[in-house]
XYZ file of C-alpha atoms in Angstrom:
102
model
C 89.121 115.455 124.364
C 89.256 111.717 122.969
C 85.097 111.675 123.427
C 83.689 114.132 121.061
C 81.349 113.634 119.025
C 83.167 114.063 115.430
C 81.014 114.211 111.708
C 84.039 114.315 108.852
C 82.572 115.902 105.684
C 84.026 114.664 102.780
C 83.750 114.862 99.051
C 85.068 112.814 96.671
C 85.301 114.511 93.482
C 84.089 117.592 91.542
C 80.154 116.239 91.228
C 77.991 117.096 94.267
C 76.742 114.100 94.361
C 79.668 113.090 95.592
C 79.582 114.440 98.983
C 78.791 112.516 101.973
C 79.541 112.584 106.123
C 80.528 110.279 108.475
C 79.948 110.295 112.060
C 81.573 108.654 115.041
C 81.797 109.169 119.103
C 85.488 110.329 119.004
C 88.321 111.811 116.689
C 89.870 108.822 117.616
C 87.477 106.794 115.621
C 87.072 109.604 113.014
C 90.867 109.532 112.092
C 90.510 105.518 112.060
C 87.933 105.692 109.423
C 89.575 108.072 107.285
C 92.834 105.752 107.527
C 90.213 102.722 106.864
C 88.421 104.801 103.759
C 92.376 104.917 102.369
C 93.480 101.472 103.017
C 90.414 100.377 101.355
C 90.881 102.169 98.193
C 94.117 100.483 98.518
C 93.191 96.890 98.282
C 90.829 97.980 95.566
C 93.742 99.580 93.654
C 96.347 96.205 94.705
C 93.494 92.844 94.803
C 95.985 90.332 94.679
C 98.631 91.939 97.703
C 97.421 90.323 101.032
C 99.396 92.922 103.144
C 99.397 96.491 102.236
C 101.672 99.039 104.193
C 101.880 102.715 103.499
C 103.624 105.896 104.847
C 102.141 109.016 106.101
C 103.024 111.078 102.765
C 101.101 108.295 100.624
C 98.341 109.012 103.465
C 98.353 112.479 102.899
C 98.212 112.513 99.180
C 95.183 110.682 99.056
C 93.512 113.100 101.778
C 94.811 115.929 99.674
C 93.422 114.520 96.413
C 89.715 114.690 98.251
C 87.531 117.397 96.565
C 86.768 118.421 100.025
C 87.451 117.204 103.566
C 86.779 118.670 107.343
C 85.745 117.736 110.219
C 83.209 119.040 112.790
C 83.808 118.448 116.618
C 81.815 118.793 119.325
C 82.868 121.163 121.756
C 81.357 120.049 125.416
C 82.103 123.767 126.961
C 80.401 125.841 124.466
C 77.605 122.810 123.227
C 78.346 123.065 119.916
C 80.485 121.739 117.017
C 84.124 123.452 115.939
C 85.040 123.184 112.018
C 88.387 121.786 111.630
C 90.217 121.923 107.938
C 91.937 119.301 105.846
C 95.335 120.122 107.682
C 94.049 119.893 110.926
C 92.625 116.098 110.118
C 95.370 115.611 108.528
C 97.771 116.472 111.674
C 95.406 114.342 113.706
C 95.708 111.304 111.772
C 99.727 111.366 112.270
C 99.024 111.901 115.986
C 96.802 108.514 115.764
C 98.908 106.671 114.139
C 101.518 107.749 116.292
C 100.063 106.209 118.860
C 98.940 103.259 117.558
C 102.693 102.483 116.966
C 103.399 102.850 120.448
């Protein structure tokens, strides 16, 4: 399951302009660019702290405060992609982290 294809749709705020995809080779990698996407608009918010922690809640909140999130994943069996929903990507990036800590 870690090798499928993943595209996260995501949009930003209430203009349509706004919306834009990502794609990557695994949910792996999708849930460490959403994580990325956050700790960037971290050290935008915080220039001057060198090392920026966070918790899953603060994690959550900003997924949460997306216009619009989901994911698409490529199913191998059926040849096609699955829709997943913001809680669903947002259960996954726990599990990642999860075992990053490991």
């Amino acid at each position: 399951m870690s090798n499928r294809h993943t595209i996260i749709l995501m949009q930003t705020s209430q203009h349509r302009a706004s919306r834009t995809f990502m794609d990557y080779d695994s949910i792996s990698q999708a849930m460490d660019g959403i994580c990325g996407l956050y700790e960037r608009k971290l050290k935008e918010l915080n220039p001057a702290i060198r090392n920026l922690t966070y918790d899953i809640s603060d994690l959550y909140n900003f997924i949460d405060g997306l216009t619009d999130l989901s994911a698409l994943v490529y199913d191998h069996s059926i040849q096609s992609y699955l829709p997943y929903d913001r809680q669903w990507i947002k259960h996954r990036t726990l599990q990642h982290l999860k075992k990053l800590a490991q």
